Tab-separated table of C-alpha atoms and ligand atoms in Angstrom:
chain	number	residue	atom	x	y	z
A	1	MET	CA	75.517	38.452	144.415
A	2	ARG	CA	72.197	36.588	144.321
A	3	PRO	CA	71.825	33.674	146.769
A	4	GLY	CA	71.543	30.252	145.154
A	5	LEU	CA	67.967	29.090	144.557
A	6	ALA	CA	66.583	25.758	143.446
A	7	LEU	CA	66.003	25.450	139.685
A	8	PRO	CA	62.270	25.291	139.011
A	9	PRO	CA	60.945	23.135	136.191
A	10	LEU	CA	59.335	26.192	134.595
A	11	ALA	CA	60.738	29.663	134.479
A	12	LEU	CA	58.982	32.916	133.714
A	13	VAL	CA	60.849	35.209	131.369
A	14	ILE	CA	59.543	38.750	131.186
A	15	ILE	CA	60.427	40.682	128.079
A	16	GLY	CA	58.895	44.066	127.515
A	17	GLY	CA	55.896	43.281	129.652
A	18	THR	CA	55.281	40.001	127.805
A	19	ALA	CA	55.556	36.911	129.925
A	20	LEU	CA	56.952	33.780	128.268
A	21	LEU	CA	56.763	30.445	129.995
A	22	VAL	CA	59.954	28.521	129.344
A	23	LEU	CA	60.609	24.881	130.143
A	24	ALA	CA	63.830	24.891	132.123
A	25	VAL	CA	65.589	21.569	131.850
A	26	GLY	CA	69.219	22.119	132.571
A	27	GLY	CA	71.999	24.229	133.928
A	28	LEU	CA	72.313	26.562	130.949
A	29	ALA	CA	68.580	26.997	131.119
A	30	ALA	CA	68.765	28.531	134.545
A	31	PHE	CA	71.675	30.648	133.556
A	32	LEU	CA	69.924	31.871	130.423
A	33	VAL	CA	66.722	32.557	132.304
A	34	ALA	CA	68.736	34.721	134.679
A	35	LEU	CA	70.403	36.338	131.716
A	36	VAL	CA	67.191	37.067	129.844
A	37	GLY	CA	65.390	38.202	132.978
A	38	GLY	CA	68.166	40.569	133.888
A	39	VAL	CA	68.402	41.872	130.365
A	40	ALA	CA	64.680	42.368	129.994
A	41	ALA	CA	64.540	44.338	133.205
A	42	LEU	CA	67.547	46.421	132.283
A	43	ALA	CA	67.057	46.924	128.602
A	44	LEU	CA	63.371	47.644	128.607
A	45	GLY	CA	63.270	49.757	131.694
A	46	ALA	CA	61.022	47.212	133.417
A	47	PRO	CA	61.204	46.943	137.177
A	48	ALA	CA	63.752	44.361	138.244
A	49	ILE	CA	62.351	40.831	138.277
A	50	ALA	CA	61.769	39.626	141.820
A	51	GLU	CA	64.758	37.767	143.224
A	52	ALA	CA	62.631	34.727	144.006
A	53	ALA	CA	61.636	34.400	140.336
A	54	LEU	CA	65.257	33.978	139.283
A	55	PRO	CA	66.733	30.500	139.426
A	56	ALA	CA	70.195	29.650	140.682
A	57	ILE	CA	73.231	29.992	138.432
A	58	PRO	CA	74.460	26.460	137.804
A	59	ALA	CA	78.096	25.436	137.693
A	60	GLN	CA	77.639	23.375	134.505
A	61	SER	CA	75.691	24.336	131.436
A	62	THR	CA	73.681	22.208	129.057
A	63	ALA	CA	72.117	23.357	125.818
A	64	LEU	CA	68.570	24.675	125.766
A	65	PRO	CA	67.583	25.412	122.186
A	66	GLU	CA	64.446	27.397	123.054
A	67	LEU	CA	66.361	29.902	125.134
A	68	ASP	CA	69.235	30.019	122.669
A	69	ALA	CA	66.710	30.836	119.970
A	70	LEU	CA	65.087	33.421	122.208
A	71	LEU	CA	68.381	35.188	122.851
A	72	GLU	CA	69.399	34.992	119.220
A	73	GLY	CA	66.047	36.427	118.154
A	74	ILE	CA	66.425	39.527	120.321
A	75	ASP	CA	67.698	42.261	118.036
A	76	GLN	CA	69.400	44.097	120.854
A	77	PRO	CA	73.116	43.313	121.283
A	78	MET	CA	73.705	41.357	124.501
A	79	LEU	CA	76.914	40.017	126.028
A	80	LEU	CA	77.678	37.835	128.998
A	81	VAL	CA	80.956	38.922	130.579
A	82	GLU	CA	82.893	36.850	133.135
A	83	GLY	CA	85.397	39.069	134.869
A	84	ARG	CA	86.463	41.029	131.817
A	85	ARG	CA	86.228	38.202	129.274
A	86	ILE	CA	83.257	37.872	126.973
A	87	ALA	CA	81.771	34.437	127.671
A	88	SER	CA	78.875	34.671	125.270
A	89	ALA	CA	77.318	37.075	122.765
A	90	ASN	CA	74.076	36.992	120.805
A	91	ARG	CA	73.884	37.488	117.048
A	92	ALA	CA	73.108	41.212	117.288
A	93	ALA	CA	76.215	41.735	119.442
A	94	LEU	CA	78.407	39.836	116.975
A	95	ALA	CA	77.007	41.912	114.107
A	96	LEU	CA	77.797	45.157	115.921
A	97	LEU	CA	81.107	44.320	117.581
A	98	GLY	CA	82.617	41.629	115.344
A	99	ARG	CA	82.369	37.874	114.777
A	100	HIS	CA	85.317	36.936	117.005
A	101	ILE	CA	84.659	38.784	120.226
A	102	VAL	CA	83.800	35.737	122.350
A	103	GLY	CA	86.826	35.157	124.595
A	104	ASP	CA	88.116	38.706	124.110
A	105	ASP	CA	88.546	41.328	126.797
A	106	VAL	CA	85.302	43.315	126.803
A	107	ARG	CA	87.286	46.587	126.683
A	108	LEU	CA	88.776	45.510	123.365
A	109	ALA	CA	85.482	44.286	121.936
A	110	ILE	CA	83.552	47.468	122.791
A	111	ARG	CA	86.161	49.879	121.530
A	112	HIS	CA	84.959	52.955	123.300
A	113	PRO	CA	86.640	55.006	126.051
A	114	ALA	CA	83.437	55.235	128.116
A	115	ALA	CA	83.039	51.426	128.083
A	116	ALA	CA	86.733	50.943	128.898
A	117	ALA	CA	86.353	53.266	131.918
A	118	ARG	CA	83.337	51.302	133.149
A	119	PHE	CA	85.081	47.917	132.841
A	120	GLY	CA	88.542	49.202	133.683
A	121	GLY	CA	87.737	49.707	137.320
A	122	THR	CA	87.749	53.495	137.301
A	123	ASP	CA	83.915	53.706	137.363
A	124	PRO	CA	81.634	51.561	139.538
A	125	VAL	CA	80.476	48.787	137.180
A	126	GLU	CA	76.822	48.626	138.247
A	127	SER	CA	76.122	52.339	138.126
A	128	SER	CA	73.924	54.144	135.580
A	129	ALA	CA	73.782	53.669	131.804
A	130	VAL	CA	76.724	54.779	129.666
A	131	ASP	CA	76.357	56.575	126.329
A	132	LEU	CA	78.577	55.167	123.603
A	133	ILE	CA	78.581	57.761	120.843
A	134	GLY	CA	80.050	56.654	117.517
A	135	LEU	CA	80.017	52.909	118.251
A	136	GLY	CA	79.248	51.013	115.024
A	137	SER	CA	79.195	54.126	112.866
A	138	ALA	CA	79.960	57.769	113.546
A	139	GLU	CA	76.267	58.837	113.754
A	140	GLN	CA	75.154	56.033	116.041
A	141	ARG	CA	74.579	56.355	119.761
A	142	TRP	CA	74.224	53.271	121.952
A	143	GLU	CA	73.244	53.135	125.588
A	144	MET	CA	75.173	50.470	127.513
A	145	ARG	CA	73.747	48.936	130.673
A	146	ILE	CA	75.376	46.346	132.865
A	147	GLY	CA	73.442	43.944	135.063
A	148	ASP	CA	74.662	41.466	137.655
A	149	ALA	CA	74.037	37.886	136.479
A	150	GLY	CA	75.616	36.325	139.597
A	151	ARG	CA	78.919	34.514	140.190
A	152	GLY	CA	81.023	37.373	138.885
A	153	ARG	CA	79.172	37.434	135.583
A	154	ARG	CA	77.607	40.481	134.056
A	155	VAL	CA	75.041	40.947	131.359
A	156	VAL	CA	75.833	43.855	129.061
A	157	THR	CA	73.042	45.205	126.874
A	158	LEU	CA	73.385	47.831	124.194
A	159	THR	CA	70.317	49.828	123.153
A	160	ASP	CA	70.372	51.819	119.936
A	161	GLN	CA	69.358	55.401	120.767
A	162	THR	CA	70.114	56.820	117.318
A	163	LEU	CA	66.432	57.197	116.354
A	164	ASN	CA	65.581	58.844	119.675
A	165	ASP	CA	68.346	61.332	118.988
A	166	ALA	CA	66.925	62.012	115.524
A	167	ALA	CA	63.461	62.632	117.061
A	168	GLU	CA	65.005	65.012	119.602
A	169	ARG	CA	66.858	66.835	116.802
A	170	MET	CA	63.578	67.191	114.887
A	171	ARG	CA	61.914	68.678	117.970
A	172	VAL	CA	64.749	71.173	118.425
A	173	ASP	CA	64.639	72.073	114.702
A	174	PHE	CA	60.880	72.550	114.906
A	175	VAL	CA	61.162	75.014	117.801
A	176	ALA	CA	63.958	76.872	115.960
A	177	ASN	CA	61.941	77.000	112.706
A	178	ALA	CA	58.736	78.146	114.422
A	179	SER	CA	60.635	80.884	116.290
A	180	HIS	CA	62.281	82.032	113.073
A	181	GLU	CA	58.950	82.095	111.196
A	182	LEU	CA	57.443	84.273	113.948
A	183	ARG	CA	60.451	86.514	114.373
A	184	THR	CA	60.527	87.646	110.719
A	185	PRO	CA	57.048	89.266	110.603
A	186	LEU	CA	57.498	90.580	114.133
A	187	ALA	CA	60.753	92.322	113.182
A	188	SER	CA	58.995	93.847	110.179
A	189	ILE	CA	56.088	95.138	112.325
A	190	LEU	CA	58.486	96.663	114.867
A	191	GLY	CA	60.445	98.339	112.061
A	192	TYR	CA	57.302	99.918	110.606
A	193	ILE	CA	56.079	101.091	114.029
A	194	GLU	CA	59.400	102.870	114.481
A	195	THR	CA	59.192	104.467	111.029
A	196	LEU	CA	55.596	105.593	111.638
A	197	GLY	CA	56.849	107.429	114.722
A	198	ASP	CA	59.116	109.529	112.476
A	199	GLU	CA	57.961	112.160	110.001
A	200	ALA	CA	57.059	109.448	107.495
A	201	GLY	CA	54.026	108.677	109.669
A	202	GLU	CA	52.639	112.116	109.073
A	203	VAL	CA	52.161	111.569	105.320
A	204	PRO	CA	48.707	109.925	104.998
A	205	ALA	CA	49.535	107.851	101.901
A	206	VAL	CA	52.746	106.516	103.463
A	207	ARG	CA	50.986	105.830	106.766
A	208	ALA	CA	48.219	103.899	105.000
A	209	ARG	CA	50.783	101.845	103.079
A	210	PHE	CA	52.759	101.021	106.217
A	211	LEU	CA	49.632	100.129	108.157
A	212	LYS	CA	48.597	97.739	105.358
A	213	ILE	CA	52.004	96.009	105.496
A	214	MET	CA	51.818	95.795	109.300
A	215	PHE	CA	48.321	94.334	109.081
A	216	ASP	CA	49.457	91.695	106.550
A	217	GLU	CA	52.455	90.750	108.711
A	218	ALA	CA	50.279	90.490	111.820
A	219	ARG	CA	47.825	88.271	109.894
A	220	ARG	CA	50.757	86.103	108.838
A	221	MET	CA	51.736	85.642	112.478
A	222	GLN	CA	48.139	84.886	113.375
A	223	ARG	CA	47.855	82.204	110.658
A	224	LEU	CA	51.085	80.633	111.813
A	225	ILE	CA	49.987	80.566	115.447
A	226	GLU	CA	46.614	79.088	114.472
A	227	ASP	CA	48.367	76.351	112.452
A	228	LEU	CA	50.785	75.635	115.309
A	229	ILE	CA	47.864	75.303	117.739
A	230	SER	CA	46.007	73.020	115.283
A	231	LEU	CA	49.048	70.836	114.833
A	232	SER	CA	49.645	70.409	118.547
A	233	ARG	CA	45.930	69.659	119.179
A	234	ILE	CA	45.849	67.044	116.414
A	235	GLU	CA	49.064	65.462	117.694
A	236	ALA	CA	47.714	65.402	121.252
A	237	GLU	CA	44.664	63.467	119.995
A	238	LYS	CA	46.735	61.108	117.864
A	239	TYR	CA	45.881	57.995	119.885
A	240	ARG	CA	42.220	58.891	120.483
A	241	PRO	CA	40.312	57.528	117.481
A	242	PRO	CA	37.636	59.873	116.124
A	243	SER	CA	34.071	58.813	116.894
A	244	GLU	CA	31.612	60.963	114.910
A	245	ARG	CA	29.578	59.434	112.117
A	246	ILE	CA	30.393	61.499	109.031
A	247	ASP	CA	28.301	61.850	105.907
A	248	LEU	CA	31.154	62.687	103.519
A	249	PRO	CA	28.973	63.789	100.544
A	250	ALA	CA	27.300	66.356	102.824
A	251	LEU	CA	30.675	67.458	104.233
A	252	VAL	CA	32.239	67.953	100.794
A	253	ALA	CA	29.120	69.794	99.597
A	254	GLN	CA	29.387	72.084	102.655
A	255	LEU	CA	33.063	72.770	101.870
A	256	CYS	CA	32.223	73.689	98.263
A	257	THR	CA	29.417	76.018	99.382
A	258	GLU	CA	31.751	77.675	101.920
A	259	ILE	CA	34.473	78.258	99.327
A	260	LYS	CA	32.035	79.533	96.681
A	261	ALA	CA	30.591	81.975	99.241
A	262	SER	CA	34.039	83.099	100.441
A	263	GLY	CA	34.503	85.606	97.640
A	264	SER	CA	37.944	84.120	96.869
A	265	ALA	CA	39.276	85.054	93.425
A	266	ARG	CA	39.633	81.336	92.594
A	267	ALA	CA	36.191	80.266	93.907
A	268	ALA	CA	34.711	80.250	90.397
A	269	ASP	CA	37.360	77.699	89.270
A	270	LEU	CA	36.227	75.092	91.814
A	271	THR	CA	34.318	72.037	90.582
A	272	CYS	CA	32.884	69.528	93.051
A	273	ALA	CA	32.026	65.993	91.863
A	274	VAL	CA	30.337	64.332	94.813
A	275	GLY	CA	29.492	60.649	94.435
A	276	GLU	CA	27.800	58.190	96.797
A	277	VAL	CA	30.082	56.831	99.528
A	278	PRO	CA	29.324	54.945	102.736
A	279	ALA	CA	29.504	56.851	106.040
A	280	ILE	CA	32.856	57.019	107.793
A	281	THR	CA	33.832	57.451	111.426
A	282	GLY	CA	35.729	60.696	111.753
A	283	ASP	CA	36.280	64.088	113.300
A	284	ARG	CA	34.159	66.571	111.402
A	285	ALA	CA	36.146	69.715	112.211
A	286	GLN	CA	39.454	68.040	111.363
A	287	LEU	CA	38.161	66.619	108.070
A	288	LEU	CA	36.899	70.068	107.046
A	289	GLN	CA	40.274	71.580	107.967
A	290	MET	CA	42.046	68.890	105.910
A	291	LEU	CA	39.888	69.652	102.856
A	292	HIS	CA	40.332	73.422	103.261
A	293	ASN	CA	44.118	72.956	103.355
A	294	LEU	CA	44.144	70.763	100.233
A	295	VAL	CA	41.795	72.961	98.222
A	296	GLY	CA	43.664	76.065	99.460
A	297	ASN	CA	46.940	74.627	98.145
A	298	ALA	CA	45.367	73.648	94.812
A	299	MET	CA	44.119	77.219	94.418
A	300	LYS	CA	47.413	78.789	95.553
A	301	TYR	CA	49.731	76.613	93.473
A	302	GLY	CA	47.451	75.963	90.491
A	303	ARG	CA	47.724	78.381	87.556
A	304	ALA	CA	45.296	81.316	87.660
A	305	ALA	CA	41.893	80.569	86.104
A	306	THR	CA	42.598	76.816	85.716
A	307	PRO	CA	40.147	74.327	87.249
A	308	VAL	CA	40.483	72.921	90.751
A	309	THR	CA	38.459	69.739	91.185
A	310	ILE	CA	37.310	67.863	94.275
A	311	THR	CA	36.119	64.340	93.543
A	312	LEU	CA	34.490	62.133	96.150
A	313	ASP	CA	33.952	58.495	95.240
A	314	THR	CA	34.453	54.935	96.444
A	315	ALA	CA	37.895	53.364	95.970
A	316	PRO	CA	38.118	49.804	94.518
A	317	GLY	CA	38.676	48.448	98.061
A	318	GLY	CA	35.399	50.017	99.242
A	319	GLN	CA	36.986	52.939	101.153
A	320	ALA	CA	35.914	56.531	100.733
A	321	ARG	CA	38.226	58.453	98.416
A	322	ILE	CA	38.616	62.208	98.106
A	323	ALA	CA	40.884	63.624	95.390
A	324	VAL	CA	41.816	67.294	94.989
A	325	ALA	CA	43.377	68.083	91.609
A	326	ASP	CA	44.885	71.251	90.197
A	327	GLN	CA	46.577	72.353	87.000
A	328	GLY	CA	49.656	74.056	88.351
A	329	GLU	CA	53.376	73.801	87.771
A	330	GLY	CA	53.450	70.588	89.796
A	331	ILE	CA	56.131	69.356	92.170
A	332	ALA	CA	59.453	67.721	91.202
A	333	ALA	CA	59.723	64.107	92.386
A	334	GLU	CA	62.583	64.764	94.827
A	335	HIS	CA	60.393	67.091	96.933
A	336	LEU	CA	57.372	64.780	97.213
A	337	PRO	CA	58.578	62.662	100.174
A	338	ARG	CA	59.361	65.770	102.259
A	339	LEU	CA	56.246	67.872	101.645
A	340	THR	CA	54.459	66.688	104.785
A	341	GLN	CA	57.394	67.702	107.015
A	342	ARG	CA	56.714	70.821	109.035
A	343	PHE	CA	57.942	73.999	107.324
A	344	TYR	CA	59.193	72.153	104.237
A	345	ARG	CA	58.429	74.208	101.127
A	346	VAL	CA	59.574	73.810	97.538
A	347	ASP	CA	59.897	77.596	97.200
A	348	PRO	CA	59.850	79.254	100.658
A	349	GLY	CA	59.710	82.812	99.259
A	350	ARG	CA	56.726	82.029	97.067
A	351	SER	CA	54.890	80.147	99.834
A	352	ARG	CA	55.312	83.082	102.266
A	353	SER	CA	54.309	85.696	99.698
A	354	ILE	CA	50.999	83.912	99.057
A	355	GLY	CA	50.290	83.486	102.754
A	356	GLY	CA	51.573	79.924	103.292
A	357	THR	CA	52.717	78.805	106.735
A	358	GLY	CA	54.528	75.647	105.586
A	359	LEU	CA	52.353	73.604	107.966
A	360	GLY	CA	49.286	72.846	105.807
A	361	LEU	CA	50.359	69.414	104.563
A	362	ALA	CA	51.844	68.436	107.949
A	363	ILE	CA	48.383	69.086	109.439
A	364	VAL	CA	46.759	67.058	106.622
A	365	LYS	CA	49.117	64.141	107.259
A	366	HIS	CA	48.334	64.047	110.976
A	367	ILE	CA	44.579	64.218	110.359
A	368	VAL	CA	44.788	61.372	107.827
A	369	GLU	CA	46.867	59.291	110.261
A	370	ARG	CA	44.392	59.855	113.086
A	371	HIS	CA	41.632	58.614	110.751
A	372	ARG	CA	43.745	55.567	109.816
A	373	GLY	CA	43.605	56.694	106.221
A	374	ARG	CA	46.123	57.036	103.454
A	375	LEU	CA	47.562	60.124	101.768
A	376	ASP	CA	48.906	60.033	98.200
A	377	LEU	CA	50.515	62.947	96.390
A	378	VAL	CA	50.918	62.543	92.646
A	379	SER	CA	52.375	65.375	90.622
A	380	THR	CA	53.598	65.944	87.101
A	381	PRO	CA	55.804	69.001	86.678
A	382	GLY	CA	54.219	71.401	84.213
A	383	ILE	CA	50.858	69.593	84.351
A	384	GLY	CA	49.553	69.647	87.926
A	385	THR	CA	49.091	67.879	91.223
A	386	THR	CA	46.489	65.497	92.619
A	387	VAL	CA	46.301	64.789	96.342
A	388	THR	CA	44.186	61.769	97.276
A	389	VAL	CA	42.978	60.819	100.742
A	390	THR	CA	41.507	57.347	101.251
A	391	LEU	CA	39.526	56.788	104.446
A	392	PRO	CA	38.169	53.540	105.910
A	393	VAL	CA	34.385	53.344	106.021
A	394	ALA	CA	32.525	52.987	109.329
A	395	VAL	CA	32.113	49.452	110.641
A	396	MET	CA	28.395	48.656	110.949
A	397	LYS	CA	27.409	47.602	114.456
A	398	PRO	CA	25.330	44.392	114.432
B	401	LIG	P1	52.371	76.104	102.469
B	401	LIG	O1	51.759	76.877	103.568
B	401	LIG	O2	53.749	76.558	102.109
B	401	LIG	O3	51.473	75.963	101.281
B	401	LIG	P2	52.009	73.243	102.847
B	401	LIG	O4	52.466	72.375	103.957
B	401	LIG	O5	50.549	73.308	102.585
B	401	LIG	O6	52.626	74.674	103.121
B	401	LIG	O7	52.730	72.750	101.529
B	401	LIG	C1	54.123	72.573	101.544
B	401	LIG	C2	54.711	72.876	100.188
B	401	LIG	O8	54.245	71.916	99.248
B	401	LIG	C3	54.309	74.218	99.619
B	401	LIG	O9	55.133	75.250	100.082
B	401	LIG	C4	54.466	73.968	98.122
B	401	LIG	O10	55.827	74.127	97.778
B	401	LIG	C5	54.129	72.493	97.961
B	401	LIG	N1	52.740	72.248	97.508
B	401	LIG	C6	51.686	71.906	98.282
B	401	LIG	N2	50.595	71.712	97.544
B	401	LIG	C7	50.956	71.950	96.259
B	401	LIG	C8	50.265	71.923	94.996
B	401	LIG	N3	48.969	71.603	94.937
B	401	LIG	N4	50.990	72.203	93.899
B	401	LIG	C9	52.300	72.515	93.948
B	401	LIG	N5	53.005	72.559	95.109
B	401	LIG	C10	52.336	72.290	96.241
């Protein structure tokens, strides 16, 4: 237990790296400072606050509204436990565990076998964090940590890990999806290699047909790998703002020239309406990739021989605005929120058969986010789709 220290008139409370200076005027103040300090260090993974910075635990408590408010404002459930009784609980703890837990045995309040083991004496109380799966609701996971607050009191903090779990699940799903997408064309190529080794390979027309299929499957794998590399590069640069000065009218004009010269069957359907817009700060290669993906989709999913239009203009707020519109079968409203998720497709068979990787819009979303822009997808089934990207203009240096 911590040795008793004199109560200073001011106490430093460190929460998540932010230092708050708190006027400590009474017994409860010192106790709460110890409580908050301990909790901040435990809950936020901060190094433990130096012993000398923590005031003594007083025998008597007096009210300190600032610290009460501070504890109440923390949205992480926190309990003060004396022996096994709950002496105090903040609002978040009451919301999670019930209004009447103060005074209860902590093992009854946190109805979870892992918590009961920790407080029941079978596990050492101060050891590592405990996972409480299913506390609150079946899908939730909380991490419980216990810190020594002195004089036989313990601070219990509960940290919601449910979102971290969801992020981990997404990562696992992504690896599984990417492996599956690569395995399918690879299995097809291996099958055709085997067949070519048989007599079928000796018939020139059959051999040519098989080689064409193998080539297409290999190209599909190549496109997928290129998109995966792009995505990971863009994500790696997420927090590094782009720094090139971009002349968007010139960039869009270059894109239109490239597509017209590409010999694509849909190139003749492309119309480019390039207006005057101020320069933006961006990443040229990424912006070109974003536009290629959007125009590529408009051409793939728009009806044959219908126009695909790129419009560059200035939005009412002064930002640069690029809209890519097609006249295709459109997208039903329920799919719109999920289209930028990796490998999400409205019709997976159709997307694959026209060379889609299912990563185009995920790449677009990350590029727009890195440019601090905004992405809007508007679609009317049976009529068509318009994807709009709004980008902030460059700030002029004085
Ligand atoms: P894909 O490689 O499958 O085209 P994207 O990430 O670019 O992958 O797009 C995801 C899905 O969104 C597509 O499979 C398609 O179902 C839908 N989609 C994208 N753009 C359009 C569009 N312009 N019109 C209709 N559907 C579209």
